[in-house]
mmCIF file of C-alpha atoms and ligand atoms in Angstrom:
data_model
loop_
_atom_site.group_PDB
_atom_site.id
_atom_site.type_symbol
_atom_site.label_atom_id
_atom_site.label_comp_id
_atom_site.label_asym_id
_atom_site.label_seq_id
_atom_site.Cartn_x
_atom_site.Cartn_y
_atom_site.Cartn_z
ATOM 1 C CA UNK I 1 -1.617 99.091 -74.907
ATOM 2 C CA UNK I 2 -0.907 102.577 -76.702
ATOM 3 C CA UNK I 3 0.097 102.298 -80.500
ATOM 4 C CA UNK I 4 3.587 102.929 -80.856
ATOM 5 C CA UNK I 5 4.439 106.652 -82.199
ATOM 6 C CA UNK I 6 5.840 106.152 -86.016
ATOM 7 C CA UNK I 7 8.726 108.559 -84.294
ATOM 8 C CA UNK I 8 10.454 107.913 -81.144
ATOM 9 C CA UNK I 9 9.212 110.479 -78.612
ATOM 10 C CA UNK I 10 12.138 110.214 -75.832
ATOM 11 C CA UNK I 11 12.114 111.050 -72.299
ATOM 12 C CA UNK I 12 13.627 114.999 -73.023
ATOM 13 C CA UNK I 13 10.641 115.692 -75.306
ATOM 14 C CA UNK I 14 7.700 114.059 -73.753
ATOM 15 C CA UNK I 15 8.726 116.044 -70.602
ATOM 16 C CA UNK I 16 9.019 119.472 -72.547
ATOM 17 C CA UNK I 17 5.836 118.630 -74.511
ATOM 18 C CA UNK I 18 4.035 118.327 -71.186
ATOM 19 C CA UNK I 19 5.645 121.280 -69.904
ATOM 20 C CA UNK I 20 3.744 122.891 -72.497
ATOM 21 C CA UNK I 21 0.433 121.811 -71.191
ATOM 22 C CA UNK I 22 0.319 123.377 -68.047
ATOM 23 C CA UNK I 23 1.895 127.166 -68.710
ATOM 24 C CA UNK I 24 2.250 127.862 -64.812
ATOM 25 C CA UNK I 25 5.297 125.244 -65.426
ATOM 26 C CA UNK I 26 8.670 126.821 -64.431
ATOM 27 C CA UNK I 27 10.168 123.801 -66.210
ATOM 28 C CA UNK I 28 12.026 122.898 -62.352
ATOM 29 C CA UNK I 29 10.383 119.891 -61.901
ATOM 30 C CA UNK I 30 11.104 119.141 -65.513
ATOM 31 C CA UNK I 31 14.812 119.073 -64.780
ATOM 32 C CA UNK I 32 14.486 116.621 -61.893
ATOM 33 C CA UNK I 33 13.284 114.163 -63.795
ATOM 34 C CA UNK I 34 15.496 114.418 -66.426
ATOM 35 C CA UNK I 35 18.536 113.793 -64.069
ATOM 36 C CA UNK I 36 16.488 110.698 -62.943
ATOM 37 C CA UNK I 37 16.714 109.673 -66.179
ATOM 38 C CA UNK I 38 20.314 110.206 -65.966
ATOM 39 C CA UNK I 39 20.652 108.428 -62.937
ATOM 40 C CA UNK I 40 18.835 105.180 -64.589
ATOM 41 C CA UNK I 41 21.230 105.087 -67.546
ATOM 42 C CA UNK I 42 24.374 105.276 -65.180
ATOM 43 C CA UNK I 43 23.095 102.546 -62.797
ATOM 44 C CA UNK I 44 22.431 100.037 -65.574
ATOM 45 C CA UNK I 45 25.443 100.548 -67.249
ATOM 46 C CA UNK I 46 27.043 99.416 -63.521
ATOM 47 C CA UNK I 47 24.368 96.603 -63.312
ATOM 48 C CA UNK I 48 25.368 94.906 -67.157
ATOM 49 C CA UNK I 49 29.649 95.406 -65.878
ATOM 50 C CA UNK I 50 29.226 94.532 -62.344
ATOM 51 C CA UNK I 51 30.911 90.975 -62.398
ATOM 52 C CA UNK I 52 34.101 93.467 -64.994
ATOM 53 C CA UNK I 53 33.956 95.963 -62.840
ATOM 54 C CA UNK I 54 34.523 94.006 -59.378
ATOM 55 C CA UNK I 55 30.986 95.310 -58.433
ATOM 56 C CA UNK I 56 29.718 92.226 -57.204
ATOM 57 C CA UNK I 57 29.364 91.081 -53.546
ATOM 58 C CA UNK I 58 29.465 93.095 -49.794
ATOM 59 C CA UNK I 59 31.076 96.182 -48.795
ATOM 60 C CA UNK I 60 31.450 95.108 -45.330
ATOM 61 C CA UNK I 61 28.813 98.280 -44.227
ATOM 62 C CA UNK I 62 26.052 98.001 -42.218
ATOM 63 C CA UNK I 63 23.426 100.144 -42.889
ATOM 64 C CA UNK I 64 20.638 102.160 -41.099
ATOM 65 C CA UNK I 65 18.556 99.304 -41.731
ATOM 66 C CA UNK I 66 20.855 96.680 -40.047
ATOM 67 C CA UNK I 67 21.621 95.005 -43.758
ATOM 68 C CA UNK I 68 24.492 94.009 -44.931
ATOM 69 C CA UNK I 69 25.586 96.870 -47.840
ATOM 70 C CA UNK I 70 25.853 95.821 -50.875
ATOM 71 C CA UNK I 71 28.767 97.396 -53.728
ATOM 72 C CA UNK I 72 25.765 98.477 -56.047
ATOM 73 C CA UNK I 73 23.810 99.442 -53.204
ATOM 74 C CA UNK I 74 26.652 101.800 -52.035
ATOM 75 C CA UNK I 75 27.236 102.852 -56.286
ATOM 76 C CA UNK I 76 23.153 103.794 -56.442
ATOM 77 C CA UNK I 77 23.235 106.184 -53.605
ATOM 78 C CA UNK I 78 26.435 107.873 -54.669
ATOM 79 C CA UNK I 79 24.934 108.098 -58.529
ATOM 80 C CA UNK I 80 21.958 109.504 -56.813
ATOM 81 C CA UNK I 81 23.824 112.086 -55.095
ATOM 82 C CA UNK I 82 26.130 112.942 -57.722
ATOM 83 C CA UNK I 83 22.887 113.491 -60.526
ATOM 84 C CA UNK I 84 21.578 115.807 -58.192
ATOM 85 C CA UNK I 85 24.690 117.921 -56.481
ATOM 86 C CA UNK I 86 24.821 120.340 -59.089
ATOM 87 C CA UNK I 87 21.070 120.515 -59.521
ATOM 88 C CA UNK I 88 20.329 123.578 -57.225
ATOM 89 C CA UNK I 89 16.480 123.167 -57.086
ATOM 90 C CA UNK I 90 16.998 119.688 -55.637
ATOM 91 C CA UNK I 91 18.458 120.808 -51.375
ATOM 92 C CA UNK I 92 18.244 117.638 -50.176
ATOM 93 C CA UNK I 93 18.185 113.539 -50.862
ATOM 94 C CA UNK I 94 16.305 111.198 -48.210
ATOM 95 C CA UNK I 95 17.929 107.640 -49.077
ATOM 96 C CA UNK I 96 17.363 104.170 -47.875
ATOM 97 C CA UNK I 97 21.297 103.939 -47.528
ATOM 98 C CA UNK I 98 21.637 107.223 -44.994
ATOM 99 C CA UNK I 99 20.703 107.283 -41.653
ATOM 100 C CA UNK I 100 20.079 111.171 -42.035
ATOM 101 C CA UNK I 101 19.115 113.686 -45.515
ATOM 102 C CA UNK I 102 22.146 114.422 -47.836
ATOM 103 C CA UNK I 103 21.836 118.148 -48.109
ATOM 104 C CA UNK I 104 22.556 119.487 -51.562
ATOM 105 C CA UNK I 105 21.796 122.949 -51.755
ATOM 106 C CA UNK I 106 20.824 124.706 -48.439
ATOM 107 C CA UNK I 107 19.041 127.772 -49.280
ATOM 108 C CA UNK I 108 20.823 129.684 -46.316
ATOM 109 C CA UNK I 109 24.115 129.365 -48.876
ATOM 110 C CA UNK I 110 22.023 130.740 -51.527
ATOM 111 C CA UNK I 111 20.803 127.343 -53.198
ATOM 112 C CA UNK I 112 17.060 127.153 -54.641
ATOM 113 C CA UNK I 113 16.312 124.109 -53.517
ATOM 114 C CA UNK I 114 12.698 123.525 -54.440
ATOM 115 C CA UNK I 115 12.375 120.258 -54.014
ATOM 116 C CA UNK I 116 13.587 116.850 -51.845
ATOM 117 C CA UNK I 117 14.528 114.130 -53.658
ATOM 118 C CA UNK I 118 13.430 110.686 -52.096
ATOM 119 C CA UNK I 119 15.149 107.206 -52.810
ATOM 120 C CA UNK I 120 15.344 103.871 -52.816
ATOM 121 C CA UNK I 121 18.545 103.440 -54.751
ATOM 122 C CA UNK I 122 18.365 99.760 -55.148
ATOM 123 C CA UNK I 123 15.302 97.829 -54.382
ATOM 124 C CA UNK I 124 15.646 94.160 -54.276
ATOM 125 C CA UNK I 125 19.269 93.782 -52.950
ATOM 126 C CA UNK I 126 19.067 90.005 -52.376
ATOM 127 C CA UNK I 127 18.651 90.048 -56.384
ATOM 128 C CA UNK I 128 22.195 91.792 -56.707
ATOM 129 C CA UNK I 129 24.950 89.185 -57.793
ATOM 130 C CA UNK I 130 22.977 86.705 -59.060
ATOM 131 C CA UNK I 131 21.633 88.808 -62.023
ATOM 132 C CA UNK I 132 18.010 88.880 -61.324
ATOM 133 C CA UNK I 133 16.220 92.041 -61.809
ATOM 134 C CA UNK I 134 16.231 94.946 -59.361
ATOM 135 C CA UNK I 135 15.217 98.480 -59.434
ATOM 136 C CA UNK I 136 14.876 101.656 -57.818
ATOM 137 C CA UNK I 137 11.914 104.187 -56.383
ATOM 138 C CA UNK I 138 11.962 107.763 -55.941
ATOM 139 C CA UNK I 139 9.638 110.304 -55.291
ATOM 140 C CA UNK I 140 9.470 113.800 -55.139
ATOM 141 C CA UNK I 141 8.360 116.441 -52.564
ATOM 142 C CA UNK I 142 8.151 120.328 -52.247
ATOM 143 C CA UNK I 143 10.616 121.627 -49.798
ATOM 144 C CA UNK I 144 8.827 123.739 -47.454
ATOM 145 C CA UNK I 145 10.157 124.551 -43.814
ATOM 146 C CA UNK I 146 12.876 122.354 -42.878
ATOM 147 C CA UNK I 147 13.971 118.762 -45.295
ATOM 148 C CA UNK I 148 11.972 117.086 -41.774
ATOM 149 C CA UNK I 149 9.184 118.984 -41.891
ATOM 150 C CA UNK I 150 8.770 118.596 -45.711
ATOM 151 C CA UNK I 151 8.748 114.808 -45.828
ATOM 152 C CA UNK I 152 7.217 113.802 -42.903
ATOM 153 C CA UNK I 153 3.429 114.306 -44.652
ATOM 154 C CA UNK I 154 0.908 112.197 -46.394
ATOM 155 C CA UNK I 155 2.148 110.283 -49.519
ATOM 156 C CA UNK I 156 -0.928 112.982 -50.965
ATOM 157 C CA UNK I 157 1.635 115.347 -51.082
ATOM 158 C CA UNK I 158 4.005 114.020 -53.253
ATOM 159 C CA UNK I 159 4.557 115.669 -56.372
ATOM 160 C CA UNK I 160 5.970 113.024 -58.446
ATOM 161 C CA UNK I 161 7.219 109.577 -58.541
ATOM 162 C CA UNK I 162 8.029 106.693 -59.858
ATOM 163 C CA UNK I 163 10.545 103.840 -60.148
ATOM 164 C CA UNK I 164 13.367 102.229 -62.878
ATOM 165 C CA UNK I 165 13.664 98.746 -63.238
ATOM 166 C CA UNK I 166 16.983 96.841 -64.507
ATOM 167 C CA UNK I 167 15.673 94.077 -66.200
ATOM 168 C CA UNK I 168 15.867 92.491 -69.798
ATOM 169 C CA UNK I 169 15.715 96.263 -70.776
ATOM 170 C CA UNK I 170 15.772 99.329 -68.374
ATOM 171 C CA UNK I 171 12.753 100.967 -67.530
ATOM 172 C CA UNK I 172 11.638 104.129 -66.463
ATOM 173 C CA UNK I 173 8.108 104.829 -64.905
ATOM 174 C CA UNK I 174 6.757 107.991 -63.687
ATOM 175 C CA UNK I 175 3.679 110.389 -62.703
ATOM 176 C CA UNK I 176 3.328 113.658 -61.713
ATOM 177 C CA UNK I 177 0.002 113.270 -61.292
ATOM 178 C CA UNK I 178 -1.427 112.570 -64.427
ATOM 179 C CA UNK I 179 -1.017 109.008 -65.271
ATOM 180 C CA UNK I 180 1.762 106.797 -65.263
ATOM 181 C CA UNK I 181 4.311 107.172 -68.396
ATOM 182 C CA UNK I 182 6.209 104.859 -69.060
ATOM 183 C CA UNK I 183 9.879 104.639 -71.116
ATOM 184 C CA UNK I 184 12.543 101.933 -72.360
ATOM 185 C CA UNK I 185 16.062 102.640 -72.781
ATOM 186 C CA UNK I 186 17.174 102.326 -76.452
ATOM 187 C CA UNK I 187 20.775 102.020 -75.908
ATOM 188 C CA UNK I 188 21.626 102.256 -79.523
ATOM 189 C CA UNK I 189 21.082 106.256 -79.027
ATOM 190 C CA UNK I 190 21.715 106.160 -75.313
ATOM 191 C CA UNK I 191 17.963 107.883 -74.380
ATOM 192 C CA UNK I 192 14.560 106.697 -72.709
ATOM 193 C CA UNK I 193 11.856 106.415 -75.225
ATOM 194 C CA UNK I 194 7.888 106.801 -74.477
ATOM 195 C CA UNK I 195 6.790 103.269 -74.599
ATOM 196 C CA UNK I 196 3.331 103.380 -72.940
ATOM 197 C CA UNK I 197 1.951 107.403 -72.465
ATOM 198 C CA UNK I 198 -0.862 106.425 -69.562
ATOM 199 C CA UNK I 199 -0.591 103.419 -68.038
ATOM 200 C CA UNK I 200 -3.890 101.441 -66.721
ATOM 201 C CA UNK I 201 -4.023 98.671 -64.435
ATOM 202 C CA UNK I 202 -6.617 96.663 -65.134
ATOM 203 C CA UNK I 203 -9.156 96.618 -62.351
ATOM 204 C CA UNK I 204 -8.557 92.993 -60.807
ATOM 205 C CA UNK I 205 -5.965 90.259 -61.813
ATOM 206 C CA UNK I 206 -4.848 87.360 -61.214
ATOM 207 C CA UNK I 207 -0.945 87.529 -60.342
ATOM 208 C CA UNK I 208 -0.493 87.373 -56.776
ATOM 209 C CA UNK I 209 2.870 88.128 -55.891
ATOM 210 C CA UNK I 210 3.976 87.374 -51.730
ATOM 211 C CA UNK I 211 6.716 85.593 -49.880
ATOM 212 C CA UNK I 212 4.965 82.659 -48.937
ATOM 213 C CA UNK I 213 8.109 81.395 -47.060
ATOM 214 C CA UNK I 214 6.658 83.959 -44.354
ATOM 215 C CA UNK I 215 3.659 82.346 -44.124
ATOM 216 C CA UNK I 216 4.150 81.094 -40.213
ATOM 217 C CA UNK I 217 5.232 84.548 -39.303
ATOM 218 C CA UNK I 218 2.418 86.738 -40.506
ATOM 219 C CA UNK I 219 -0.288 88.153 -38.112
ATOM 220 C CA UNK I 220 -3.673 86.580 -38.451
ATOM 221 C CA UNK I 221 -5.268 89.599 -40.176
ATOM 222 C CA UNK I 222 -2.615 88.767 -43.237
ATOM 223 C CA UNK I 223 -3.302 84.859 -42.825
ATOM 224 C CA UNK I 224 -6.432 85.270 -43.062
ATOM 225 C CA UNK I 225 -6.135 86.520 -46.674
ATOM 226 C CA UNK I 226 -3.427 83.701 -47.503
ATOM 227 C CA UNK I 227 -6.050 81.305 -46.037
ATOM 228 C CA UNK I 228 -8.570 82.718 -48.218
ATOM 229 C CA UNK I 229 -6.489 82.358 -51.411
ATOM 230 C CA UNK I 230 -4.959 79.241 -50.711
ATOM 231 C CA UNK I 231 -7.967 77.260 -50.746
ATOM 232 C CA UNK I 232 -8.866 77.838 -54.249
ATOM 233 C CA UNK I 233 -10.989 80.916 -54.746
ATOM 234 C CA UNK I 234 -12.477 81.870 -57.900
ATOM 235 C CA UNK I 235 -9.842 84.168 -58.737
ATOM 236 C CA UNK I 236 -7.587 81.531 -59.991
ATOM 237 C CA UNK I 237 -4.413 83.356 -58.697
ATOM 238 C CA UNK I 238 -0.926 82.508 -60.097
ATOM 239 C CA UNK I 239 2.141 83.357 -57.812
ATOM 240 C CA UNK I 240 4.941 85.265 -58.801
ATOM 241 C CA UNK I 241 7.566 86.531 -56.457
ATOM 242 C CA UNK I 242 10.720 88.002 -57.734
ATOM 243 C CA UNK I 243 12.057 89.162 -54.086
ATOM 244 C CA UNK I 244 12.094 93.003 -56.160
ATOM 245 C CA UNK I 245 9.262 94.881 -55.325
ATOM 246 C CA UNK I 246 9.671 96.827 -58.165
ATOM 247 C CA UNK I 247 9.626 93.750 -60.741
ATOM 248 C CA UNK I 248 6.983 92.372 -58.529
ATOM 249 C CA UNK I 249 4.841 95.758 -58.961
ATOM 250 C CA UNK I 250 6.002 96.408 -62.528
ATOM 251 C CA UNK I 251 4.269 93.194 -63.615
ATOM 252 C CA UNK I 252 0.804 93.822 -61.490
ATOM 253 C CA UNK I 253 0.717 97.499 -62.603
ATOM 254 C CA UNK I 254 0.598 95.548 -66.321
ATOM 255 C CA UNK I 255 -1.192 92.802 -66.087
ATOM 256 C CA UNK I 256 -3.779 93.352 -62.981
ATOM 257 C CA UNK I 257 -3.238 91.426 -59.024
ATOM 258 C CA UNK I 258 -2.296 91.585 -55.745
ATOM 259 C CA UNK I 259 1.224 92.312 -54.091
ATOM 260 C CA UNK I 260 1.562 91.975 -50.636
ATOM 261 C CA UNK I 261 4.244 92.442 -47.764
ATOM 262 C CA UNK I 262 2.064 91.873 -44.320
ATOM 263 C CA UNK I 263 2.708 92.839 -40.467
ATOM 264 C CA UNK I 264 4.461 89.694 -38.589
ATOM 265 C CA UNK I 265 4.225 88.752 -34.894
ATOM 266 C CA UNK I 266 7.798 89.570 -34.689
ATOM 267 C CA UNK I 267 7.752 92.376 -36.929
ATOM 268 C CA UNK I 268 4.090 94.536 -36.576
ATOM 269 C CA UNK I 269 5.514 97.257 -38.485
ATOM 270 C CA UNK I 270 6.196 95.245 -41.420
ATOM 271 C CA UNK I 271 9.455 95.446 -43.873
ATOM 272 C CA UNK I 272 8.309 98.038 -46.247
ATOM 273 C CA UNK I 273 9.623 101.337 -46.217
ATOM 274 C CA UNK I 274 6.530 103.785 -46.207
ATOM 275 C CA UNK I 275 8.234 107.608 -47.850
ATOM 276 C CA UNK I 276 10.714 105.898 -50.298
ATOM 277 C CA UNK I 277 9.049 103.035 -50.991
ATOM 278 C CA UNK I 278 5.573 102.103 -50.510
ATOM 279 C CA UNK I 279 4.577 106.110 -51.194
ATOM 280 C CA UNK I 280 5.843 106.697 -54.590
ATOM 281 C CA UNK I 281 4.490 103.461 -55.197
ATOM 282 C CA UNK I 282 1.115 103.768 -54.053
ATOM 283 C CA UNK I 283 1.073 107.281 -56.152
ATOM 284 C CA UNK I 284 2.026 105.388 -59.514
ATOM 285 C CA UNK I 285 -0.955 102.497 -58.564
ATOM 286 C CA UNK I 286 -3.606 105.397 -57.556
ATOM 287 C CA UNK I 287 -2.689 107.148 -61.216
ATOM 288 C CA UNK I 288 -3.151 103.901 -62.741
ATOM 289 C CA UNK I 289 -6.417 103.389 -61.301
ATOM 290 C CA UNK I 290 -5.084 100.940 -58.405
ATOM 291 C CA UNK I 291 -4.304 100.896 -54.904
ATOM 292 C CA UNK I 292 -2.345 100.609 -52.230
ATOM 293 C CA UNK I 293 -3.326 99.695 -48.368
ATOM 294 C CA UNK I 294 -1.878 98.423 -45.094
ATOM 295 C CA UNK I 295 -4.837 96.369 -45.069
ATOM 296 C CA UNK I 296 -6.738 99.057 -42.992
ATOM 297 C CA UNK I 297 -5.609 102.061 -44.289
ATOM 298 C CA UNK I 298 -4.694 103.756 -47.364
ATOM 299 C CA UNK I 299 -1.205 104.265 -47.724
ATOM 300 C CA UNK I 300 -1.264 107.749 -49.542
ATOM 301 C CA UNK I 301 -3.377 109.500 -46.361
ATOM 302 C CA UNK I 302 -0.624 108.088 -43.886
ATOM 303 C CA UNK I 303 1.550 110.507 -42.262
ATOM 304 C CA UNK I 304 5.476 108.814 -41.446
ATOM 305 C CA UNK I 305 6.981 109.983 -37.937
ATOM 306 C CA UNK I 306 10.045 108.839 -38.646
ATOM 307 C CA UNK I 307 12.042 108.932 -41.686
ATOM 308 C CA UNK I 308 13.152 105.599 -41.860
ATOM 309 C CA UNK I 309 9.868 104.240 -40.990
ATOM 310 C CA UNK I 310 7.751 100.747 -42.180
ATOM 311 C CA UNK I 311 4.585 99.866 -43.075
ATOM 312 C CA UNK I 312 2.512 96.508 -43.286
ATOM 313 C CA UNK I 313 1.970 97.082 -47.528
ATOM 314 C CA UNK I 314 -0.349 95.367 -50.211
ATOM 315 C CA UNK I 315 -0.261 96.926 -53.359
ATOM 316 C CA UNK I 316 -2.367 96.285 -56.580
ATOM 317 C CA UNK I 317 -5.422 96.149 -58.531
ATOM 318 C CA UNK I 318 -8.292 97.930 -57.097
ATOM 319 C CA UNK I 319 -10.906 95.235 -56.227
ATOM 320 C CA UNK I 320 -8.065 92.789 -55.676
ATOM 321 C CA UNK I 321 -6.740 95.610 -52.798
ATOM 322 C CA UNK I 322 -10.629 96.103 -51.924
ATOM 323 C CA UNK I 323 -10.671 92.034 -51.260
ATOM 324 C CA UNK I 324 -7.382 92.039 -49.225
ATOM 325 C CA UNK I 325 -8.789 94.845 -47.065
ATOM 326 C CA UNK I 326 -11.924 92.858 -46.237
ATOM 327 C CA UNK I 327 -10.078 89.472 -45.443
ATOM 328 C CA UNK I 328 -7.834 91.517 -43.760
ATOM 329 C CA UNK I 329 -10.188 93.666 -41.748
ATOM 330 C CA UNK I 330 -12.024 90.211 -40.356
ATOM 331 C CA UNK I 331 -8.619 88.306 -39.153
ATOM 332 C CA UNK I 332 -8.346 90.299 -35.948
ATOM 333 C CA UNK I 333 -9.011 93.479 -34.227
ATOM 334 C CA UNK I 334 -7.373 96.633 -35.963
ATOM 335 C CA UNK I 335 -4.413 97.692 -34.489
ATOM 336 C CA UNK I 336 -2.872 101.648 -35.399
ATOM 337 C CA UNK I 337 -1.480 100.875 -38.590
HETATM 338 P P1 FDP B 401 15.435 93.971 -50.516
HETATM 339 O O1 FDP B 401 15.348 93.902 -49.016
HETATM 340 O O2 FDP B 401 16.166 92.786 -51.122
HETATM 341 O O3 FDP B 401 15.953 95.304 -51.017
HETATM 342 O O4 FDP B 401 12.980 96.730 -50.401
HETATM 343 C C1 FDP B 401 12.831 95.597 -49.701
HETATM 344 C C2 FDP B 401 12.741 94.322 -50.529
HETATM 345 O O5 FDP B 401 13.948 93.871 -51.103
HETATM 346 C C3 FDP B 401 11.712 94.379 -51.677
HETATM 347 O O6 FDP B 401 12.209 94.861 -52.876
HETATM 348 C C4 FDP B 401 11.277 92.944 -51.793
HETATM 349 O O7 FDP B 401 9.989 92.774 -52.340
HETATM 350 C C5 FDP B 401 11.382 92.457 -50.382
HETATM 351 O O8 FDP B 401 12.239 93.343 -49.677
HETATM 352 C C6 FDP B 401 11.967 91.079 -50.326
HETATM 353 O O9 FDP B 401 11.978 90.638 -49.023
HETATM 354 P P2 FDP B 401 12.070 89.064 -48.681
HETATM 355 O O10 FDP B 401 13.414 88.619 -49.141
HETATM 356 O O11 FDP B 401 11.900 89.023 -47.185
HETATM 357 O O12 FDP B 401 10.959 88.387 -49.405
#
């Protein structure tokens, strides 16, 4: 763990100090983050009043993931859109909640739009209502050619990302390619403050963090890892499941494991979102010195076809990931993803 500064260094000034480092830096990307920031404070202010604010329960919605919609789930996306509206570098926001990219500042009406803006508003919807901790993932892509063009590539070409976490206290996490950073909102002066500068997963741990309850609908490749573990290995694995992949992650990017959402018989593609979730996600792990598979490939070198698209996902410490792989690898013959 980092020694705590004897001053606060918040959000604002870590991201100008680092500015600094790298004089190329048009300060652009800067701004982004900052309204992420924004965006965090906003949504956890909604997730402490939901049950006052009549913010609890369904909107009625379907989304265009066939799931029910959720109040906050509808209040992330807007606060999402709203932070970056008035940003003109940002032209366009790819959400879990929209069938097709918000755009924000088309170029053609003289907007800048430098970059897309990528989101999971709320991760871990089945959390909402009962108080349990949820989050949110974003990530951050150069717009080049059309919104389409520019997120349909490998996770490699992400420039940033990172997620926020509603929990006990509200978190912010982020790389843009040097290292996790992580911040904690101090809500007695309303701003994110540096509470780790470089985050390290350690190299293997023991939390293993999976929904069990699946168990009977996995694929064999996935079972036979779960077989593996199951019978007592000499990892000494203790599960944790939160039903938040962010919390889930949050806690394994700390303290060293395994997360893992396989391919079922039913469902070969998996649950996982692969641009908006497992992406930004794998890019935090890989700064942190883990990684992030479908239990044959690496997640970061994938290329989505579709926007919406999922991916079998495991997601961890490095020789824990390097362990899945090889159980994975030897349950059955590799299929495409
Ligand atoms: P949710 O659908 O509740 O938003 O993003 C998908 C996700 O949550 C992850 O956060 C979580 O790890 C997983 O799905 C939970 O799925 P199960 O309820 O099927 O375990």
């Amino acid at each position: 763990m980092d020694a705590k500064p004897s001053k606060p260094v918040t959000l604002d000034r870590f991201l100008v100090e680092r500015q600094r480092l790298f004089p190329a830096a048009t300060g652009e990307l800067t701004r982004v983050i900052t309204q992420v920031g924004l965006v965090a404070k906003i949504i956890s202010n909604h997730m402490r009043r939901a049950a006052l604010e009549g913010l609890r329960g369904l909107t009625g919605a379907v989304n265009v993931q066939n799931e029910q919609v959720k109040k906050l789930d509808e209040v992330g996306n807007s606060v999402f859109i709203e932070a970056f509206e008035y940003v003109d570098i940002v032209g366009a926001l790819v959400s879990e909640e929209m069938e097709e990219p918000c755009i924000l500042s088309p170029r053609e009406s003289g907007g800048r739009g430098k970059y897309v803006v990528l989101v999971d508003p709320i991760d871990g919807s089945s959390n909402l209502d009962v108080d349990c901790v949820v989050g949110s993932i974003f990530s951050i892509r150069e717009l080049e050619g059309t919104v389409e063009e520019s997120i349909l590539l490998e996770g490699t070409r992400q420039v940033a990302a990172g997620y926020l976490m509603y929990g006990p206290s509200t978190i912010l996490v982020y790389t843009a390619g040097d290292g996790p950073h992580s911040f904690v909102l101090d809500d007695e002066i309303g701003e994110f403050v540096l509470d780790h500068e470089t985050i390290r997963m350690p190299d293997n741990g023991t939390i293993l963090s999976a929904n069990f309850g699946n168990y009977g609908k996995w694929t064999k490749p996935a079972r036979a890892f779960a077989d593996r573990v199951m019978s007592g290995g000499p990892e000494g694995y203790s599960l944790r499941y939160s039903g938040a992949l962010v919390a889930d992650f949050h806690q394994i990017l700390h303290r060293g494991g395994l997360y893992f959402y396989p391919d079922e018989r039913e469902r070969p593609e998996g649950k996982l979102r692969l641009i908006y979730e497992c992406a930004p996600l794998a890019m935090v792990a890989e700064q942190a010195g883990g990684s992030a598979t479908t239990g044959l490939r690496r997640v970061m070198e994938i290329r989505p076809e579709r926007v919406h698209q999922r991916i079998p996902f495991a997601i961890g410490s490095r020789r824990e990931i390097e362990s899945y792989g090889a159980h994975y690898a030897s349950g059955e013959p590799p299929r495409p993803n």
